[in-house]
Amino acid sequence: MNDIENFDEMWGHDGALRPAYRKFHDWFGEENPSRLRAKQREAEELFRLTGITFNVYGRAEAEERLIPFDIIPRIISGAEWLRLTRGIEQRVRAINAFLHDIYHGQEIIKAGRIPQEMISRNDAFVPQMIGVSPPGGIYTHIVGIDLVCTGAGEFYVLEDNARTPSGVSYMLENRETMLQMFPELFSQNRVQPVQNYPTDLRRSLAACAPSGGTDTPVVAVLTPGIYNSAYFEHAFLADQMGVELVEGNDLRVVDGRVAMRTTGGYKPVDVLYRRVDDDFLDPLNFNPESQLGVPGIMDVYRAGGITIANAPGTGIADDKAVYSYMPEIVEFYTGERPLLQNVPTWRCSDPEQLAHVLDNLGDLVVKEVHGSGGYGMLIGPTATRKEIAVFRKKLMARPGNYIAQPTLSLSTVPIFSRTGLVPRHVDLRPFVLVSPEGIKVTPGGLTRVALKKGSLVVNSSQGGGTKDTWVLED
Amino acid sequence: MLGKTANGLFWMYRYLERAENTARLIETGQRIALTRLTDGEGEWVSVLQSAGALEAFQAENDTVTKEAAIDWLLRSRANPSSVLSCIEAARHNAKMVRTALTGEVWEAVNATYMKTREVLARKVSERDLPAVLGAIRQQTALVRGMTHGTMLRNEIYDFARIGTFLERADNTARILDVKYYVLLPSASSVGTSLDNVQWETILRSVSARGGFRMEYGAGAGPREITEFLVLDRRMPRSLAFCVGKMRDNLRYLHKGKRTPLPSLKQVDQLERLYLSHDISAVFEFGLHECIQQILDHLGQIARQIEIDFRFYE
Amino acid sequence: MRLKIRHTTRYRFETPVKYGLQQLRKTPKSSHQQSILSWRTKVENGRKELSFEDYHHNTTELISFAPGATDLSVISEGEIELTDTGGIVGAHRGPAPLWLYLRDTAHTRIKTGVRGLVRSIGASPDLEGMHRLAAGIREAVTYEIGASEPNWSAEDAIAAERGVCQDHTHIFLACARDMQVPARYVSGYLMLDDTTAQDAMHAWAEAHVDGLGWVGFDVSNGISPDTRYVRVATGLDYAEASPVSGTRIGGTGETLEVQIDVAQQ
């Protein structure tokens, strides 16, 4: 069952059952495979009926797809999780400090710790944010940190998501589904709850309301609309928080505030959890072609009349080129050594590093600096010679557009297949909330799994699935 | 509540009601066609007319055939009032107002959408028609049931109800508008019992055959049918019933507010002018004229509701 | 010198404006070479929603149209006391980093025209060089009222060999930045010698010169700003420093009437 080269989270390197999986293993041994197969189908039916789907980019509404759900939980021990959260908290603290600095004194550039070009030539830097101090000093209220595991307790950060991380609805719905289908598992294992996330999110957002407001700030979720790939999640979060789900055309500037059109007139919004990208947020101040945004919202923001979460311009912190400096960034702002490791990264903008990358294309993963969703990347070890040749040309034409990383031997976790449990590669996105009261990491997160044997691509747009992620109470 | 949400709820329930009404019109058309001795093509013209779909149909088709009419009413995406179009539009609106619905209602709408797309994926044969129409009726009833059983009685519910009853009133009025001539006193010489096929068509179109028999027995004629469909406040598809419900729900929405509500005023006026007299007054005024006035008023009320509750701006 | 300024902008529309916003940058900056004795902005048929200072320290006001308005007027007026500093504005004031003023924008894109001009003028990145650059631009691109379109870029004007103060300024910015000299756009008022009535604001450039800080260059008039120049808004280009930018629903058939009076007290 286990693969010698990879670390399996259930069986370790050596095939010895790891303690976190002990009770699950006992349960599974008693289970009838045909009952589990029925449960798997039941889960799918449940997802389809509740409409937990995502829209595939560039397709019509009819193309709503389910993300495959695997019924085998991924289990993390409480002690391992505690170590992990310390690293995550440290990193998120550093990200917010970095954002404040970049939009104010830029001490980190003056100190020579990161090159000026990293910011000055970066499209994710939003000049309109210069000098802006959001309430509580918080720029990223909601963060998702993408991690991969390579051994017991060995986690690497693959990517930071400081703009509008998505996927939290799957974390919650996966747990809900597991609770409904396998209640006995939850009596046998003490699994830390994730269900407080919506309440925590609302509280975090409300705590960042502009000063001088009421005791119960009005929070709303801004969605690009029903055709957006993550619309289900936007509606889900608004519903779970008990706040309005608004689109740009529901909002306008009234009496110096951003207000939403209700049946009884315009009502001011204090905190807007926006799931619209910076560029589309305000046609008056950013992309004038945008139909999704609210004209003048940046003016209201600058005048202190609304909190936008996450703040505009936070993308500068999760840019893949900036990512390679994260160890320096963490040290610079926290004065501590980074607890979470970065994947070693070659910046192709640097001629020496580019040369190394070109010499080793067959062993590396090469990614676009601004890409997402697993598109436009090269996975050297699994690519054909022709694919590598084509990519080499692209890379040489615009080296500054790429970074390269070694292919890590990602951990596997069992999934339920026709032949029983089989190992598949996974990653993990824990969700972090930042408020003036502190940083909160929800115990669990979204585990994405590459369903194809040997595949390392976990993106839902390319055949990845999801799993419920358990953090045990030790 | 957001104006957009009120709009979405209003239309979601209008579309559900419309889908159900269209399905019922097809059912009636099919029934009449099967039981009549003469050729039934003419009947499909009036079915299309009652469904408000004749003009668009004729733009796309040269002649009215039963097969083409049924397909147009059931599945055509070119027909915005086809059952399929309505269900898709209802679900689109439900998705938009997802946060205002209970999980149960949302799941029922979603299931209706999935089922409808499944049964209407291909042209429906004559043999399968009853089962398909039955499935659609059952699904929409499920949404209604979930709405009754799980939704809070608040403004969300009010907009859902206003949409439902506005659409229903409009539907009943359109059926009467198309068939008014068979209900005129001068036409009563044509037939004198409920066996009159035309009368039966009308009653079937609004699921009122049983109810009418219960109230009036077998001997009643067009005057009683008209009274039943226009003025009877116990008959859930009568104009008086639907408009009364609209009035009630608008009043709930208006409760505690001082400023006048123009749409409520218009509903009050509609009731006062056309729905609070006896049936002889209706015939005196002219049945057709009266129905046309009611249809006009319903259109105006719908527009006024959009403005009063800031659906669009 | 003391200047009295009155600036009226009146918009008229054939159909009513359903909803609209205008962002104004019309308040003169307060600095050591110009002190604002009084200034106020009045809006007719609209209302002031808010004001804030943008990242170029421009006082920015957001106003909305009265619903259904078919005309809107913005009247700004006040008095400014000016001191001659020989065009020197002084040290850069953060937090916007100086390198920001090396960024090119849609109006100041650096392509072959700009590079060719920089090469042919051959100026150095110092005070003298900037004066040479300004003179060289004026020679290469003739000042001609109505010669250009408002959305022209520096490259467009260089190709056409003519333009107005906005074009001259954009060319200067692109060239200076190409020479690694931080530069910015200034929109403001200029008192003319022969008349007090004008129909447009003026534009000039500022370059950041080592040792002096920001220094103004009026390319179109071939001088550095003196006490006849009132600095209002600055930015990377016209789009950031323009007195008005807006968005609206409805309000077709716009006509615009601008009346500016700049007079010495």
Short mmCIF file of C-alpha atoms in Angstrom, two decimals, chain A residues 73-297:
data_model
loop_
_atom_site.label_atom_id
_atom_site.label_comp_id
_atom_site.label_asym_id
_atom_site.label_seq_id
_atom_site.Cartn_x
_atom_site.Cartn_y
_atom_site.Cartn_z
CA PRO A 73 -10.45 11.69 5.87
CA ARG A 74 -6.95 13.09 6.03
CA ILE A 75 -5.91 12.99 9.68
CA ILE A 76 -3.39 15.24 11.41
CA SER A 77 -2.42 14.85 15.06
CA GLY A 78 -3.00 17.74 17.46
CA ALA A 79 0.70 18.10 18.25
CA GLU A 80 1.68 18.28 14.59
CA TRP A 81 -1.03 20.84 13.98
CA LEU A 82 0.09 23.01 16.88
CA ARG A 83 3.60 23.25 15.44
CA LEU A 84 2.15 24.04 12.05
CA THR A 85 -0.11 26.81 13.32
CA ARG A 86 2.80 28.56 15.04
CA GLY A 87 4.54 28.73 11.69
CA ILE A 88 1.40 29.92 9.93
CA GLU A 89 0.74 32.62 12.50
CA GLN A 90 4.29 33.88 12.24
CA ARG A 91 4.05 34.02 8.46
CA VAL A 92 0.71 35.82 8.45
CA ARG A 93 2.00 38.37 10.96
CA ALA A 94 4.96 39.00 8.69
CA ILE A 95 2.72 39.35 5.61
CA ASN A 96 0.66 42.08 7.27
CA ALA A 97 3.76 43.89 8.52
CA PHE A 98 5.26 43.65 5.05
CA LEU A 99 2.12 45.11 3.45
CA HIS A 100 2.10 48.01 5.89
CA ASP A 101 5.75 48.71 5.21
CA ILE A 102 5.47 48.46 1.43
CA TYR A 103 2.66 51.03 1.43
CA HIS A 104 4.45 53.33 3.88
CA GLY A 105 8.16 53.72 4.58
CA GLN A 106 9.45 50.74 2.57
CA GLU A 107 12.06 50.09 5.22
CA ILE A 108 12.70 46.60 3.88
CA ILE A 109 13.85 48.05 0.56
CA LYS A 110 15.94 50.72 2.27
CA ALA A 111 17.54 47.97 4.35
CA GLY A 112 18.46 46.19 1.14
CA ARG A 113 16.62 43.01 2.10
CA ILE A 114 14.52 42.90 -1.04
CA PRO A 115 15.30 44.62 -4.35
CA GLN A 116 13.29 47.73 -5.23
CA GLU A 117 12.41 46.30 -8.65
CA MET A 118 10.54 43.51 -6.91
CA ILE A 119 7.98 46.14 -5.96
CA SER A 120 8.42 48.92 -8.50
CA ARG A 121 8.04 46.62 -11.49
CA ASN A 122 5.23 44.64 -9.96
CA ASP A 123 1.67 45.03 -11.25
CA ALA A 124 0.32 43.80 -7.94
CA PHE A 125 1.64 46.95 -6.25
CA VAL A 126 -1.30 49.35 -6.01
CA PRO A 127 -0.07 52.96 -5.69
CA GLN A 128 -3.50 54.12 -4.53
CA MET A 129 -2.78 52.26 -1.30
CA ILE A 130 0.31 54.33 -0.52
CA GLY A 131 -0.14 55.92 2.87
CA VAL A 132 -3.37 54.08 3.63
CA SER A 133 -3.61 52.58 7.11
CA PRO A 134 -6.66 50.33 7.28
CA PRO A 135 -8.52 49.90 10.59
CA GLY A 136 -6.54 47.76 13.02
CA GLY A 137 -3.56 47.91 10.66
CA ILE A 138 -4.87 44.79 8.95
CA TYR A 139 -4.44 44.38 5.21
CA THR A 140 -5.18 40.70 4.78
CA HIS A 141 -8.07 39.62 6.95
CA ILE A 142 -8.46 36.26 5.28
CA VAL A 143 -5.41 34.29 4.24
CA GLY A 144 -4.94 30.82 2.80
CA ILE A 145 -1.51 29.26 3.04
CA ASP A 146 -0.87 26.38 0.62
CA LEU A 147 1.28 23.70 2.19
CA VAL A 148 2.74 20.41 1.14
CA CYS A 149 4.06 17.70 3.40
CA THR A 150 7.17 15.67 2.63
CA GLY A 151 7.66 13.73 5.86
CA ALA A 152 6.41 13.46 9.43
CA GLY A 153 5.91 17.07 10.54
CA GLU A 154 7.79 18.40 7.50
CA PHE A 155 5.72 21.05 5.80
CA TYR A 156 6.71 23.47 3.06
CA VAL A 157 4.80 26.55 2.01
CA LEU A 158 3.99 26.29 -1.66
CA GLU A 159 2.13 29.54 -2.03
CA ASP A 160 0.58 32.30 0.06
CA ASN A 161 -2.92 33.49 -0.84
CA ALA A 162 -3.33 36.99 0.47
CA ARG A 163 -5.90 38.33 -2.01
CA THR A 164 -9.13 36.35 -2.00
CA PRO A 165 -8.35 32.76 -1.06
CA SER A 166 -11.18 30.41 -1.97
CA GLY A 167 -12.14 26.90 -0.97
CA VAL A 168 -13.31 27.43 2.58
CA SER A 169 -16.86 26.38 1.66
CA TYR A 170 -15.51 22.98 0.65
CA MET A 171 -13.77 22.64 3.99
CA LEU A 172 -17.12 23.23 5.70
CA GLU A 173 -19.31 21.19 3.36
CA ASN A 174 -16.88 18.26 3.38
CA ARG A 175 -17.09 18.15 7.15
CA GLU A 176 -20.88 18.48 7.07
CA THR A 177 -21.10 15.58 4.64
CA MET A 178 -18.80 13.37 6.71
CA LEU A 179 -20.80 14.13 9.85
CA GLN A 180 -23.98 13.07 8.12
CA MET A 181 -22.57 9.93 6.56
CA PHE A 182 -20.24 8.58 9.24
CA PRO A 183 -21.42 9.90 12.62
CA GLU A 184 -19.80 6.92 14.35
CA LEU A 185 -16.35 8.03 13.18
CA PHE A 186 -16.79 11.28 15.03
CA SER A 187 -17.74 9.51 18.25
CA GLN A 188 -14.64 7.35 18.01
CA ASN A 189 -12.22 10.15 17.09
CA ARG A 190 -12.06 13.52 18.81
CA VAL A 191 -11.96 15.79 15.78
CA GLN A 192 -11.49 19.53 16.34
CA PRO A 193 -14.45 21.46 14.90
CA VAL A 194 -14.24 23.70 11.84
CA GLN A 195 -17.87 24.78 11.92
CA ASN A 196 -17.18 28.01 13.78
CA TYR A 197 -15.46 29.48 10.75
CA PRO A 198 -18.42 31.56 9.48
CA THR A 199 -19.06 33.00 12.95
CA ASP A 200 -15.37 33.71 13.41
CA LEU A 201 -15.21 35.30 9.99
CA ARG A 202 -18.10 37.59 10.72
CA ARG A 203 -16.63 38.55 14.07
CA SER A 204 -13.22 39.21 12.52
CA LEU A 205 -14.74 41.37 9.81
CA ALA A 206 -16.93 43.28 12.23
CA ALA A 207 -13.93 43.94 14.47
CA CYS A 208 -12.27 45.76 11.57
CA ALA A 209 -15.14 48.19 10.95
CA PRO A 210 -14.19 51.83 10.53
CA SER A 211 -14.09 53.70 13.81
CA GLY A 212 -17.03 55.83 14.82
CA GLY A 213 -19.56 53.33 13.54
CA THR A 214 -22.27 51.46 15.38
CA ASP A 215 -21.85 48.54 17.76
CA THR A 216 -23.16 46.10 15.19
CA PRO A 217 -21.39 46.95 11.96
CA VAL A 218 -23.08 46.06 8.69
CA VAL A 219 -21.06 43.43 6.84
CA ALA A 220 -21.68 42.33 3.26
CA VAL A 221 -20.05 39.97 0.77
CA LEU A 222 -19.31 41.38 -2.68
CA THR A 223 -19.46 38.82 -5.50
CA PRO A 224 -18.71 39.32 -9.20
CA GLY A 225 -22.02 37.52 -9.73
CA ILE A 226 -23.77 34.29 -10.41
CA TYR A 227 -21.46 33.22 -13.26
CA ASN A 228 -18.27 33.49 -11.23
CA SER A 229 -16.54 30.17 -10.68
CA ALA A 230 -16.73 30.59 -6.90
CA TYR A 231 -20.26 32.00 -6.73
CA PHE A 232 -21.47 29.08 -4.70
CA GLU A 233 -18.87 29.88 -2.06
CA HIS A 234 -19.79 33.57 -1.98
CA ALA A 235 -23.46 32.75 -1.44
CA PHE A 236 -22.55 30.07 1.07
CA LEU A 237 -20.43 32.41 3.20
CA ALA A 238 -22.96 35.24 3.09
CA ASP A 239 -25.68 32.78 4.08
CA GLN A 240 -23.64 31.23 6.89
CA MET A 241 -22.61 34.63 8.25
CA GLY A 242 -26.15 35.95 7.93
CA VAL A 243 -25.13 38.96 5.86
CA GLU A 244 -26.16 40.28 2.47
CA LEU A 245 -24.58 39.01 -0.73
CA VAL A 246 -24.19 42.02 -2.99
CA GLU A 247 -23.01 42.73 -6.51
CA GLY A 248 -21.45 45.97 -7.71
CA ASN A 249 -24.75 47.27 -9.02
CA ASP A 250 -26.38 46.90 -5.58
CA LEU A 251 -23.92 49.42 -4.18
CA ARG A 252 -23.30 53.11 -4.67
CA VAL A 253 -21.84 56.07 -2.84
CA VAL A 254 -24.52 57.78 -0.74
CA ASP A 255 -23.79 60.43 1.88
CA GLY A 256 -20.09 59.74 1.71
CA ARG A 257 -20.55 56.04 2.44
CA VAL A 258 -20.88 52.93 0.34
CA ALA A 259 -24.50 51.90 0.65
CA MET A 260 -26.55 48.95 -0.58
CA ARG A 261 -29.91 49.28 -2.27
CA THR A 262 -32.55 47.68 -0.09
CA THR A 263 -36.30 47.59 -0.60
CA GLY A 264 -36.48 50.47 1.86
CA GLY A 265 -33.71 52.62 0.37
CA TYR A 266 -29.93 52.82 0.62
CA LYS A 267 -28.27 51.45 3.74
CA PRO A 268 -24.57 52.02 4.52
CA VAL A 269 -22.13 49.11 4.63
CA ASP A 270 -19.30 49.16 7.18
CA VAL A 271 -17.26 46.18 6.10
CA LEU A 272 -17.19 44.66 2.64
CA TYR A 273 -15.75 41.19 2.23
CA ARG A 274 -15.04 41.46 -1.45
CA ARG A 275 -14.47 38.55 -3.76
CA VAL A 276 -13.79 40.85 -6.71
CA ASP A 277 -10.22 41.43 -7.85
CA ASP A 278 -8.52 44.79 -7.27
CA ASP A 279 -8.57 45.76 -10.90
CA PHE A 280 -12.35 45.41 -11.12
CA LEU A 281 -13.18 46.91 -7.74
CA ASP A 282 -13.66 50.54 -8.76
CA PRO A 283 -14.08 51.72 -12.36
CA LEU A 284 -13.50 55.31 -11.24
CA ASN A 285 -10.09 54.53 -9.76
CA PHE A 286 -8.96 51.29 -11.42
CA ASN A 287 -10.09 49.59 -14.63
CA PRO A 288 -12.73 51.93 -16.12
CA GLU A 289 -14.22 49.04 -18.14
CA SER A 290 -15.21 47.11 -15.02
CA GLN A 291 -18.90 46.33 -14.65
CA LEU A 292 -18.37 44.41 -11.43
CA GLY A 293 -17.19 47.13 -9.12
CA VAL A 294 -18.45 50.17 -7.28
CA PRO A 295 -17.44 53.59 -8.65
CA GLY A 296 -15.92 55.67 -5.87
CA ILE A 297 -15.47 52.88 -3.32
#
